[in-house]
XYZ file of C-alpha atoms in Angstrom:
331
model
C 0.000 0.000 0.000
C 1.235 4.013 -0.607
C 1.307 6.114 2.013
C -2.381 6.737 1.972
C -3.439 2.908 3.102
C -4.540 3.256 -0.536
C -3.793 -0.064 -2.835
C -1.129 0.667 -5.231
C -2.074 0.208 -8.701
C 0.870 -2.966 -8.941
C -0.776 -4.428 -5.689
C -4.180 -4.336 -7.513
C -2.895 -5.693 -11.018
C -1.218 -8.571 -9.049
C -3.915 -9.716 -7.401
C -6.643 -9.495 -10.587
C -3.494 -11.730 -12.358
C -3.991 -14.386 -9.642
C -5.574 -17.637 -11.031
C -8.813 -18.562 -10.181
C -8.868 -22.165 -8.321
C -9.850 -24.788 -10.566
C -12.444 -26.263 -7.708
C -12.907 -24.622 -4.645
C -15.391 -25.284 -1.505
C -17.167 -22.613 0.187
C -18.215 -23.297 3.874
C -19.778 -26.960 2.725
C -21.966 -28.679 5.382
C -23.752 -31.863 4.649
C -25.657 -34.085 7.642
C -27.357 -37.233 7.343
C -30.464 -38.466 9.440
C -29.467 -35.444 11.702
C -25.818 -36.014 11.812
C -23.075 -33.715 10.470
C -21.037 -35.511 7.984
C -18.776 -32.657 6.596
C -19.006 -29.408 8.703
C -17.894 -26.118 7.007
C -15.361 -27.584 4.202
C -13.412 -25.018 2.844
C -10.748 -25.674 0.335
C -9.668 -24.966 -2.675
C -7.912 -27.112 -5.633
C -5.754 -25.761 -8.526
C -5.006 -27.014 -11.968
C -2.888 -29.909 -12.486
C -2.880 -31.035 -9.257
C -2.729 -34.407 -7.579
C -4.776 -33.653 -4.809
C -4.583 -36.428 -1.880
C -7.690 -36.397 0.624
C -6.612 -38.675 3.619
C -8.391 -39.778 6.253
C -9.894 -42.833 8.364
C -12.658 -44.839 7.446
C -16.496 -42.667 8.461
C -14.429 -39.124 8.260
C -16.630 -37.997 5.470
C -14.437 -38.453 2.329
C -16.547 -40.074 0.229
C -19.379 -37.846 0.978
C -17.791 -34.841 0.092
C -16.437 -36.640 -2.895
C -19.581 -37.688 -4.107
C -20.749 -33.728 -3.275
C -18.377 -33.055 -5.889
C -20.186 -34.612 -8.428
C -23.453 -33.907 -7.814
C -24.996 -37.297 -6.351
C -25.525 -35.222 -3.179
C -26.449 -31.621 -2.785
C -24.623 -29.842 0.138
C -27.155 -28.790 3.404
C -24.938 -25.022 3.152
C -22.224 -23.375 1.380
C -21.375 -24.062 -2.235
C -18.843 -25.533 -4.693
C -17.411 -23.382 -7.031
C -15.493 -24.336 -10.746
C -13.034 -21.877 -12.259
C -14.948 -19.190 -9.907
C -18.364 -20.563 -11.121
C -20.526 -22.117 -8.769
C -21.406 -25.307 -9.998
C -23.260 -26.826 -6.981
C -25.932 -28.866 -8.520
C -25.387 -28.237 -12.264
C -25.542 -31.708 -13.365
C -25.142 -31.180 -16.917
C -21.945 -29.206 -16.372
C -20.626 -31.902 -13.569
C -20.962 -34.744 -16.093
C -18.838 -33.042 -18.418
C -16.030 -32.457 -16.181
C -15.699 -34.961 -13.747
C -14.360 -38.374 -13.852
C -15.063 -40.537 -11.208
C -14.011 -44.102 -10.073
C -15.871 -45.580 -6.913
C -14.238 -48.014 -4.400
C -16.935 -50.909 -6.119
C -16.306 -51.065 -9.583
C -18.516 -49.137 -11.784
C -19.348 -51.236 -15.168
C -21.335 -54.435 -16.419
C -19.460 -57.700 -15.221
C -20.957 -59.746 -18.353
C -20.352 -57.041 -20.839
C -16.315 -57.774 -22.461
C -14.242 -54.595 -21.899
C -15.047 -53.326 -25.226
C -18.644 -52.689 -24.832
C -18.520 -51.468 -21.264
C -16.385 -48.478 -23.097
C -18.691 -48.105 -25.961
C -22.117 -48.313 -23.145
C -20.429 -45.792 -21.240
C -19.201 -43.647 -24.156
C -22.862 -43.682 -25.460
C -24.069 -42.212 -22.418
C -22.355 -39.048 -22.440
C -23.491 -38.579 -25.834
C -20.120 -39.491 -28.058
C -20.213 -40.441 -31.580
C -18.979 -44.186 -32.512
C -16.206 -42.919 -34.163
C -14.879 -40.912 -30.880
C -15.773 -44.470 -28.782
C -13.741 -46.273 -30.813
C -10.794 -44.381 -31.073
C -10.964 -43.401 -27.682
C -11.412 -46.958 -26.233
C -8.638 -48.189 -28.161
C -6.720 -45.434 -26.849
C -7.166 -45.759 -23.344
C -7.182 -49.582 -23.040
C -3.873 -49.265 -24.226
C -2.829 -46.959 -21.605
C -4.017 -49.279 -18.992
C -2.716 -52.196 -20.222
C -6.095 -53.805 -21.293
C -5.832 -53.642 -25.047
C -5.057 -57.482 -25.476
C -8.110 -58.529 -23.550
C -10.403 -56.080 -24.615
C -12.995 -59.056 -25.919
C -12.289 -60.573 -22.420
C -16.207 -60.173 -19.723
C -14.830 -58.035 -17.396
C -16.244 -60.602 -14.627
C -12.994 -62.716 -15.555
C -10.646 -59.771 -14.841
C -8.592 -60.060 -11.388
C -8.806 -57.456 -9.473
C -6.166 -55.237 -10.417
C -7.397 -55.236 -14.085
C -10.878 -54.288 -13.040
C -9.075 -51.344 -11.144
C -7.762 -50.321 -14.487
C -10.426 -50.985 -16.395
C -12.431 -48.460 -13.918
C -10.238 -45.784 -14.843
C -10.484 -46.406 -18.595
C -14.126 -45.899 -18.405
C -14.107 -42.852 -16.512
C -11.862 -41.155 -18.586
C -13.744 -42.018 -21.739
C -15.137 -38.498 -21.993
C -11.995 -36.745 -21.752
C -12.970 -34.995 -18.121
C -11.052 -32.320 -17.179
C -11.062 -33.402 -13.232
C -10.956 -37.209 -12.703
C -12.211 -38.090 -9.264
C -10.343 -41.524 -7.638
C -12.056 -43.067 -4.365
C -9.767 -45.194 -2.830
C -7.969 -46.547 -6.124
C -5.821 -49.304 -4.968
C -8.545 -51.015 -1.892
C -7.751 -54.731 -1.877
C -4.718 -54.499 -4.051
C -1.504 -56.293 -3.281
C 1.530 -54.287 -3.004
C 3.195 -54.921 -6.421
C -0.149 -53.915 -7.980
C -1.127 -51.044 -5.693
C 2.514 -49.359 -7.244
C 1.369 -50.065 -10.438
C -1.747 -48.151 -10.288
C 0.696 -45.287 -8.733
C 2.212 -45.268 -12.167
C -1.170 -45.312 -13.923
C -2.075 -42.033 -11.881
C 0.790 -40.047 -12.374
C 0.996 -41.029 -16.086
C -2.597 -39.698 -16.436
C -1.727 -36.455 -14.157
C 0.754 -35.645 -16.464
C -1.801 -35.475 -18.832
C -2.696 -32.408 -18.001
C -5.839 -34.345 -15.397
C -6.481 -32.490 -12.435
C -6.699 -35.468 -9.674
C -8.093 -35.731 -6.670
C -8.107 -38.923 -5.065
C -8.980 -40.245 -1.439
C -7.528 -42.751 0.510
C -7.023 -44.028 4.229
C -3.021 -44.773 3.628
C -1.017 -42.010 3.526
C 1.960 -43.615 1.956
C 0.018 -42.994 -1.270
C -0.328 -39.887 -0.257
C 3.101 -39.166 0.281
C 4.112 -40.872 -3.389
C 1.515 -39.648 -5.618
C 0.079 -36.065 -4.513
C 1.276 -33.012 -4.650
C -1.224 -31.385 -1.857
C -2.761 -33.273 0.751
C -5.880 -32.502 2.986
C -6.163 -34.820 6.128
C -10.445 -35.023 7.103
C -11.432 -35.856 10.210
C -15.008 -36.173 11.809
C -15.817 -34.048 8.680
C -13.517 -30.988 9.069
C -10.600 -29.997 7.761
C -7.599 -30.471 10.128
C -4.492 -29.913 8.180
C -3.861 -29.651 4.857
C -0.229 -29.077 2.807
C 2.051 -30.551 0.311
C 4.219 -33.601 1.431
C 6.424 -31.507 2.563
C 5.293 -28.726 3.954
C 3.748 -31.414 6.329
C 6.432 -33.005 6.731
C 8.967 -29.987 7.389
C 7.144 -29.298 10.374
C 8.065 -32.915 11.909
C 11.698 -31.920 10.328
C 11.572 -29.395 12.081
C 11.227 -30.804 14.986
C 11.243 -33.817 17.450
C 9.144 -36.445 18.874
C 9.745 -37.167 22.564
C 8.667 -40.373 24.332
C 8.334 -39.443 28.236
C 7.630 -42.588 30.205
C 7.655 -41.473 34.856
C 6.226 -42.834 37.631
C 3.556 -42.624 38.976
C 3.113 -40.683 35.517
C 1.092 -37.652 36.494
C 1.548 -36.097 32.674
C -1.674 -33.660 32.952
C 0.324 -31.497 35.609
C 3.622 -32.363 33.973
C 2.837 -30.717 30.742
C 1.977 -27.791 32.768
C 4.786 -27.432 34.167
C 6.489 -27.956 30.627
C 4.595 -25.304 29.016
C 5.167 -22.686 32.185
C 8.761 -23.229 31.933
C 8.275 -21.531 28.433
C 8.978 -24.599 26.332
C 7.091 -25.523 23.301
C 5.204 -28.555 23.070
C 2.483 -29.870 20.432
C 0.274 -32.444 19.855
C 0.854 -34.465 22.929
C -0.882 -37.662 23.727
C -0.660 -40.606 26.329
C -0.074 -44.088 24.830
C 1.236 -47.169 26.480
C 1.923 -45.374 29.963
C 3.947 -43.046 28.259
C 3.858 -38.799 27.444
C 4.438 -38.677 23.411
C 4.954 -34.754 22.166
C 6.296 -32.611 19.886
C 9.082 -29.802 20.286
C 11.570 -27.789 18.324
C 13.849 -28.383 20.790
C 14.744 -31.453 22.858
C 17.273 -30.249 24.789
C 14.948 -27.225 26.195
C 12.642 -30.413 27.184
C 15.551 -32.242 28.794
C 17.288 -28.818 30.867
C 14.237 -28.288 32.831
C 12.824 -31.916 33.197
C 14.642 -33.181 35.989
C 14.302 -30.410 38.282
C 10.544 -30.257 37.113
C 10.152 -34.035 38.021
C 11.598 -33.637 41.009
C 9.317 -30.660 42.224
C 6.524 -33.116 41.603
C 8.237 -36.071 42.802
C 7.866 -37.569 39.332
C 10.459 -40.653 38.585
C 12.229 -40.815 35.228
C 11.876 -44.436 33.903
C 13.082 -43.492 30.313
C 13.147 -40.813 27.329
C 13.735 -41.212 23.733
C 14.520 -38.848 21.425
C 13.564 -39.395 17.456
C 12.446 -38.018 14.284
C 8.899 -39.084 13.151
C 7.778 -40.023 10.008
C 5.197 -38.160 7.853
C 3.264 -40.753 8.858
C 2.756 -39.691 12.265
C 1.371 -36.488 11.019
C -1.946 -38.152 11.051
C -1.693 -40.353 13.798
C -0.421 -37.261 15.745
C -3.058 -34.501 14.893
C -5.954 -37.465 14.857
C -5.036 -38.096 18.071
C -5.447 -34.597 19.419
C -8.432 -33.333 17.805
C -9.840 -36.307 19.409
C -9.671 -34.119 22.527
């Protein structure tokens, strides 16, 4: 700003030049038979992204998923597409989403073939387009040589990658993945990886859910974690994980092991401590510095007559990050 508090004219150039999210949720609430399933969502997603929405089984991904295209309509707040709200527009959804469920989403006694051409027909594409396009994407998948094959004979990592042949059929801007590799064994779970980045680099915008967060950490770009339906952290790999770089986990096991008043004490004594939680008789925390912890905690044990049994010092994984914040927004 000038001098004035007035907005220089650079200020306001640079922020009209600032791209408009490709999806973004406003303040999205959605309950079910009176309970709150999502509860004021707020994000926002940009182009090209591989977008990773983590979180345990009942914490509302799939419902806000499913908000996105259009089999639900949100209670409040709205979902917005390149600045246009698109909450409800069916017609407009269809066109730009992609989306494959955790059940598979085609005709088990139909051969791979003509599940492509039944699903190309229903988004209105010539027989020309299904063709090429079906030969096009089988290939990417792998399918190509079994395309006369009833998908009911597939094993389960073929049906996986059949599902994402279909839903890309109409060329979709956004493709929508909901849990992708559920059931798969490891060697085939990193072979749908593969599948996902190929198609992300594309040019398809990706969002994907899942409960493990080492496909998180592999495939995405951005990651929200959801829990209880809200929002509770969200970042790239790592810009989560920097903050457990940037500092240490600290396993506190005393006797009798009074850690209520002992983290009192902690955080009086001006230290810094997050996220802590009891597990297996012992105090688990966060801090920036360990050796802050360690300087004061003797004399503070022995004020409360607190007996060491044993500390350990370590660097968590980005793994943690959920277990960590789940575990104390549980409070």
């Amino acid at each position: 700003m000038d001098s004035s508090g007035n907005r220089s004219r650079y200020e306001y150039l640079n922020e009209q030049m600032k791209e408009v999210p490709l999806i973004e949720f406003s303040s999205v609430c959605k309950s079910f038979a009176g309970k709150k399933v999502l509860d004021n969502i707020t994000f926002n997603i940009s182009k090209g992204e591989l977008f990773g929405l983590i979180g345990t089984s009942g914490a509302g991904k799939t419902t806000l998923l499913k908000l996105l295209i259009g089999f639900y309509s949100p209670d409040s707040g709205k979902i917005l597409y390149k600045g246009k709200d698109i909450t409800n527009d069916v017609d407009n959804i269809r066109k730009i989403f992609g989306f494959t469920t955790q059940d598979n989403c085609f005709y088990d006694e139909l051969n791979l073939l003509d599940n492509m051409r039944y699903f190309g027909k229903m988004y209105g594409m010539s027989s020309k387009l299904i063709r090429e396009k079906s030969e096009y994407l089988l290939k990417l998948v792998g399918l190509w040589d079994g395309r006369m094959k009833k998908t009911c004979d597939l094993s389960g990592g073929m049906q996986r990658r059949l599902d994402l042949a279909i839903s890309l059929i109409h060329n979709p801007e956004i493709l929508i993945l909901d849990e992708p590799t559920t059931g798969l064994d490891l060697i085939i779970r990193k072979r749908m990886w593969q599948l996902i980045q190929q198609i992300n680099r594309m040019g398809v915008t990706i969002i994907m859910s899942s409960h493990m967060l080492d496909e998180m950490e592999h495939l995405c770009n951005d990651i929200a974690m959801i829990k209880d339906g809200k929002i509770i952290i969200r970042g790239s790999p790592k810009q989560l994980g920097m903050f457990y770089s940037t500092n240490e986990e600290v396993h506190l096991e005393t006797s009798p092991g009074r850690y209520k008043p002992l983290l009192s004490q902690l955080s009086n004594s001006g230290v810094r401590v997050y996220y802590p939680r009891m597990e297996d008789n012992r105090l688990i925390f966060y801090t920036p510095s360990a050796y802050a912890i360690i300087k004061i905690l003797l004399p503070v044990l022995e004020s409360m007559e607190e007996k060491l049994i044993g500390i350990k010092i370590d660097k968590p994984s980005l793994d943690e990050v959920f277990e960590a914040v789940s575990a104390y927004t549980q409070k």
